[in-house]
Amino acid sequence: MQVPELTDNDAINLFTIEDSLYVATETNYLRRVDVKTLDTCEKVDLNKLVGINLSSSHTCRDAKGVYYTLGTSLLSGGKYHIITIPFSPSGKAKDVIPKTSILTNIPSSWYSNVSYYHSFGMSENYIVFIEQPLVINGLKLLTANVKGKSLRECMDWHSNEQNKFIVIEKSTGNIIPVKYKSVKSFFLFHHINTYEENNQLIVDVIAYDGPGIIDALYLKKLRSSEMDISDPARGRRFVLPLPQQSRDIATGCNLVTLDSKATAEKDGDTVYLKPEDLSEPGYELPTINQQNFGKKYRYYYCSGMYDPGPFRNSVREVQFVGSPGSSVEDDGILLAAVTDVRKDEPDFLIVLDATTFKEIARAEVTIHIPNIRENVVENVTQGLTSDTTA
């Protein structure tokens, strides 16, 4: 099987690796950007470093300074890989990029297909990969170039299959030997946060009932304001019990002991998960106070879509900037870029009080800010030594 060459048009996420700023999409390429001139610089090919063809748009960095991402290799049946970039004592990206390595390998549940993903979850001790039933069909991908098909046209949705939650120990790369599945299938782009409490793993995501949102974001629909919001996303919380062996888990009872409406019940060799809804429907692009990444938290911030044609006035991903030296979770400001396509109305960056949501200021610009972009202000607000999260 020969994998078609994928785009290096990195247009989804920006993040830092030590002293350098990179942009990424969902392929094996990263592109460095000069932080002073915004010129594009050298390309990093993760296929040459660790043999992957696809990767998560989002990376995570832990308290030790180690970067993590998720990748897929499409050859030999299809596998997922947890990839690490070590901490650099020198603070230089050029010293650690060549040391990129694979922490663990995860076989796909399908022989010739692999799950589509956009992000993953990480707590202090664990990584969570949700293998969802929107799959990239390997046979379709093989002939995509010849038939002139896009990656989306190589995807299949198996609504009768559940999502699988795969939990990996960060310290060893070992996969927790417990099968976790959702009771109902769902589709997700984004993890909100993941943390541990009382030997349970809390996994918060923005979830849809199906993948229709992908088709709703085609450019021709956005240009005509045809935004289908019949399946709006919402925050959902899953709680996973964390015994080391599946046989240690009791059957026929709810294993969730936290104050949550989420449930986890073992049937046979599998723990089936029902989520708790965290919000009303209609929210996406979550962010949190990064001081609480991988820890118990209270607040997350999203953009909402209520108008049948939100492209007319679209608020992109909100970014939280904490007050210097403050340990209060919502003490800070929120930044969001807003596109207003009405004639003679400027686009702008809005600044809100994170506690009251009152407008503090706005900075209007005379140019159009491209719609549907993630994290374009993240590293400006957090500085070039900070990390990005899934």
XYZ file of C-alpha atoms in Angstrom:
390
model
C 0.000 0.000 0.000
C 1.367 3.397 -0.995
C -0.015 6.329 0.952
C -0.722 9.412 -1.209
C 1.384 12.446 -0.371
C -0.628 14.628 1.971
C -0.820 18.393 2.134
C 1.719 20.447 4.023
C -0.720 23.360 4.165
C -0.652 23.640 7.958
C -3.667 25.770 8.800
C -5.316 24.375 11.931
C -3.226 24.884 15.048
C -0.266 26.868 16.329
C 1.858 25.694 19.240
C 5.331 26.084 20.648
C 8.125 23.579 21.039
C 10.629 25.216 23.354
C 11.786 28.457 21.676
C 10.038 27.912 18.333
C 6.535 28.388 16.973
C 5.018 25.675 14.764
C 1.826 25.291 12.782
C 0.147 21.951 12.187
C -2.721 20.234 10.473
C -3.620 16.522 10.654
C -0.817 15.187 8.456
C 2.763 14.218 9.280
C 4.103 17.713 8.605
C 4.869 20.585 10.962
C 6.034 23.961 9.724
C 8.111 26.393 11.768
C 7.108 30.056 11.662
C 9.438 32.971 12.352
C 7.861 34.736 15.326
C 9.151 38.156 14.284
C 8.419 38.190 10.553
C 5.755 35.415 10.389
C 7.663 33.936 7.451
C 7.371 30.178 6.993
C 10.596 28.310 7.671
C 11.710 24.695 7.510
C 9.304 21.762 7.469
C 9.440 18.910 9.993
C 8.464 15.539 8.500
C 7.262 13.247 11.288
C 7.138 10.363 8.830
C 10.918 10.474 8.561
C 11.311 10.768 12.341
C 8.811 8.164 13.587
C 7.099 6.700 10.501
C 3.629 8.222 10.846
C 1.297 9.436 8.081
C -1.266 11.346 10.169
C -1.068 13.177 13.482
C -3.212 15.052 15.967
C -3.624 18.767 15.355
C -3.210 19.335 19.084
C -0.236 18.542 21.280
C -0.004 18.333 25.063
C 2.887 19.292 27.312
C 3.198 17.965 30.849
C 4.671 19.550 33.967
C 8.077 18.007 33.197
C 8.259 19.780 29.851
C 7.702 16.657 27.724
C 5.541 17.100 24.623
C 3.045 14.435 23.570
C 1.094 13.930 20.383
C -0.827 11.154 18.663
C 0.030 9.722 15.264
C -1.173 7.067 12.822
C 0.762 4.813 10.469
C -1.344 3.464 7.624
C 0.934 0.651 6.520
C 0.924 -2.901 7.950
C -2.747 -2.838 8.914
C -2.892 0.543 10.609
C -1.643 1.551 14.061
C -1.841 4.543 16.368
C 1.231 5.808 18.189
C 1.780 7.956 21.254
C 4.716 10.193 20.332
C 6.960 12.160 22.675
C 9.360 15.054 22.244
C 11.633 15.301 25.303
C 12.265 18.331 27.456
C 15.202 20.418 26.273
C 17.562 21.727 28.988
C 18.887 24.172 26.392
C 15.417 25.486 25.604
C 16.085 24.962 21.885
C 13.627 23.116 19.644
C 16.432 22.107 17.269
C 17.977 20.039 20.082
C 14.868 17.935 20.758
C 12.989 17.596 17.452
C 15.476 14.922 16.221
C 14.853 13.012 19.485
C 11.149 12.542 18.735
C 10.216 8.942 19.594
C 7.298 6.552 19.994
C 6.146 5.810 23.541
C 3.661 3.090 22.638
C 1.823 1.483 19.716
C -1.937 0.876 19.636
C -3.398 -1.486 17.019
C -6.449 -0.296 15.118
C -9.724 -2.109 15.783
C -10.110 -2.528 12.011
C -7.656 -4.281 9.728
C -7.761 -1.845 6.810
C -9.290 1.199 8.544
C -8.136 3.667 11.190
C -10.124 6.065 13.324
C -10.186 9.768 12.560
C -9.154 11.977 15.487
C -8.346 15.625 16.077
C -7.156 15.647 19.694
C -6.617 13.445 22.746
C -6.781 13.762 26.514
C -4.005 13.782 29.102
C -3.979 13.848 32.901
C -1.011 13.799 35.252
C -0.423 10.061 34.805
C -2.502 8.949 31.817
C -3.164 9.598 28.149
C -6.646 8.927 26.771
C -7.237 8.140 23.110
C -10.857 7.812 21.983
C -11.061 5.566 18.940
C -14.277 6.742 17.317
C -16.259 4.966 14.574
C -15.564 7.613 11.940
C -12.871 5.716 10.086
C -10.481 6.415 7.242
C -11.004 3.568 4.796
C -7.588 2.337 3.724
C -8.809 0.895 0.422
C -10.506 4.163 -0.529
C -7.426 6.125 0.470
C -5.256 3.899 -1.707
C -7.168 4.957 -4.828
C -7.956 8.539 -3.765
C -5.374 10.198 -6.008
C -6.423 8.247 -9.080
C -10.121 8.951 -8.516
C -9.586 12.551 -7.442
C -11.166 11.999 -4.026
C -10.622 14.078 -0.904
C -9.756 12.627 2.498
C -13.353 13.231 3.632
C -14.570 11.027 0.786
C -12.377 8.221 2.146
C -14.181 8.232 5.504
C -16.968 5.907 6.686
C -19.225 6.357 9.728
C -20.132 3.139 11.598
C -22.991 4.352 13.777
C -23.630 0.857 15.148
C -20.165 0.706 16.755
C -19.204 2.273 20.072
C -16.329 4.593 20.827
C -13.410 2.900 22.554
C -11.525 4.672 25.333
C -7.889 3.546 25.353
C -5.942 4.561 28.462
C -2.128 4.616 28.432
C 0.237 5.066 31.372
C 2.543 7.977 30.612
C 5.408 6.619 32.701
C 5.597 3.216 30.980
C 3.583 3.407 27.769
C 1.556 0.423 28.969
C -2.085 0.247 27.922
C -4.481 -0.204 30.859
C -5.909 -3.744 30.414
C -9.552 -2.681 30.728
C -11.923 -2.367 27.782
C -13.894 0.872 27.954
C -16.686 1.587 25.471
C -19.384 4.219 25.207
C -22.950 2.953 25.295
C -23.769 5.060 22.218
C -21.500 6.160 19.413
C -20.530 9.818 19.187
C -18.204 12.062 17.219
C -15.706 14.534 18.632
C -13.049 16.985 17.604
C -11.990 18.345 20.977
C -11.130 17.230 24.469
C -11.857 19.845 27.134
C -9.755 18.456 29.987
C -8.831 15.145 31.619
C -7.950 14.573 35.269
C -7.810 11.943 38.000
C -9.874 11.796 41.182
C -10.390 8.928 43.655
C -8.883 6.334 41.300
C -11.184 7.440 38.490
C -10.340 9.206 35.260
C -12.589 12.095 34.263
C -12.649 12.688 30.506
C -14.490 15.813 29.347
C -15.113 16.307 25.626
C -17.210 18.299 23.167
C -19.358 15.639 21.506
C -21.756 15.338 18.582
C -24.165 12.468 17.934
C -22.599 12.005 14.490
C -19.995 13.491 12.098
C -22.374 15.689 10.103
C -20.557 18.814 11.278
C -17.683 17.963 8.905
C -19.946 18.229 5.869
C -21.554 21.385 7.288
C -18.171 23.134 7.161
C -17.636 22.876 3.414
C -16.654 26.288 2.072
C -19.589 26.553 -0.333
C -22.008 26.132 2.579
C -20.217 28.673 4.732
C -20.228 31.211 1.905
C -23.970 30.798 1.467
C -24.634 30.803 5.244
C -26.002 27.257 5.017
C -24.946 26.223 8.500
C -26.641 22.976 9.507
C -26.888 22.914 13.297
C -29.341 20.008 13.529
C -26.710 18.070 15.514
C -25.133 20.673 17.806
C -22.240 19.708 20.037
C -22.291 19.833 23.810
C -19.927 19.205 26.681
C -20.035 15.627 27.958
C -18.250 14.004 30.870
C -17.186 10.359 30.954
C -15.850 8.772 34.138
C -13.583 5.715 33.889
C -12.751 3.536 36.922
C -9.023 2.753 37.070
C -8.347 -0.711 38.550
C -5.305 -2.413 37.102
C -7.121 -5.555 36.034
C -10.561 -5.953 34.465
C -11.290 -8.869 36.795
C -11.022 -6.498 39.754
C -14.100 -4.585 38.570
C -17.482 -5.502 40.011
C -20.317 -6.245 37.584
C -23.914 -5.093 37.557
C -23.421 -1.807 39.420
C -22.452 1.776 38.731
C -18.718 2.082 39.339
C -18.696 5.883 39.404
C -18.343 7.078 42.998
C -17.887 10.769 42.212
C -20.639 13.369 42.324
C -21.558 12.893 38.683
C -24.477 11.688 36.598
C -22.044 9.746 34.415
C -22.142 5.979 34.838
C -19.752 3.089 34.229
C -21.010 -0.498 34.391
C -19.174 -3.700 33.596
C -20.826 -6.285 31.360
C -18.667 -9.273 30.489
C -15.125 -8.034 29.893
C -16.134 -4.468 29.003
C -16.952 -1.360 31.035
C -19.742 0.589 29.328
C -19.801 4.351 29.801
C -22.734 6.763 29.830
C -21.845 10.453 29.904
C -23.108 13.357 31.925
C -24.091 16.407 29.891
C -22.080 19.436 30.986
C -23.880 22.051 28.907
C -26.774 22.864 26.663
C -26.126 22.044 22.987
C -24.453 24.506 20.663
C -20.864 24.895 21.875
C -17.448 24.145 20.355
C -13.751 25.080 20.502
C -13.246 24.659 24.266
C -10.445 26.196 26.293
C -9.562 26.342 29.988
C -7.201 28.129 32.335
C -3.989 26.269 31.496
C -2.985 26.210 35.164
C -5.701 23.554 35.509
C -4.689 21.441 32.524
C -4.754 17.783 33.612
C -6.176 18.789 36.998
C -9.590 19.138 38.587
C -11.214 22.307 37.318
C -14.517 24.167 37.290
C -14.630 26.412 34.215
C -14.244 25.919 30.508
C -14.950 28.451 27.786
C -16.446 27.858 24.336
C -17.851 29.613 21.317
C -21.573 29.169 20.694
C -23.674 29.026 17.554
C -27.348 29.945 17.777
C -28.133 31.908 14.596
C -29.094 29.831 11.511
C -26.300 31.649 9.662
C -23.455 32.141 12.169
C -20.984 32.832 9.356
C -22.411 36.371 9.284
C -20.890 37.029 12.692
C -18.592 34.246 13.799
C -16.716 34.116 17.089
C -13.692 31.889 16.912
C -11.942 29.983 19.663
C -11.794 31.879 22.941
C -8.458 32.109 24.755
C -8.091 32.554 28.510
C -5.291 34.772 29.829
C -4.879 34.584 33.593
C -4.072 37.546 35.790
C -0.344 37.466 36.640
C 0.335 35.640 39.903
C -3.307 34.728 40.521
C -4.358 31.218 41.564
C -8.092 31.926 41.135
C -9.308 29.817 38.229
C -11.464 32.447 36.485
C -9.343 35.492 37.333
C -8.289 36.829 33.958
C -9.521 37.907 30.557
C -10.905 36.167 27.487
C -9.724 36.963 23.970
C -11.685 36.078 20.847
C -11.400 37.107 17.204
C -14.748 37.973 15.628
C -15.615 38.000 11.931
C -18.413 40.358 10.847
C -19.237 39.981 7.163
C -21.733 42.829 7.028
C -20.711 45.530 4.577
C -18.405 48.166 6.039
C -18.374 46.458 9.453
C -14.853 45.692 10.755
C -13.623 42.419 12.179
C -12.208 42.733 15.659
C -10.525 41.153 18.656
C -12.748 41.360 21.719
C -11.509 41.367 25.316
C -13.885 40.148 28.039
C -13.633 39.911 31.808
C -13.449 36.132 32.400
C -15.505 36.349 35.597
C -18.316 38.692 34.544
C -18.090 38.433 30.728
C -18.341 42.201 30.496
C -16.570 43.727 27.525
C -13.322 45.430 28.501
C -12.133 46.475 25.057
C -12.069 45.610 21.394
C -9.420 46.112 18.736
C -10.862 46.623 15.270
C -8.901 45.742 12.139
C -9.362 46.831 8.544
C -8.586 43.413 7.097
C -10.740 40.298 7.071
C -9.900 37.708 9.735
C -10.263 34.219 8.194
C -13.171 32.240 9.603
C -12.907 28.881 11.421
C -9.383 28.982 12.772
C -8.093 27.589 16.038
C -5.560 28.924 18.495
C -4.361 31.844 16.381
C -3.774 33.953 19.495
C -2.813 31.194 21.898
C 0.919 31.656 21.863
C 0.700 35.428 21.821
C -1.251 35.280 25.062
C 0.767 32.561 26.773
C 4.291 33.322 25.591
C 6.789 31.294 23.647
C 7.716 29.054 26.551
C 4.186 27.772 27.119
C 2.426 24.730 25.750
C -0.806 24.040 23.966
C -3.424 21.504 24.985
C -5.856 19.198 23.282
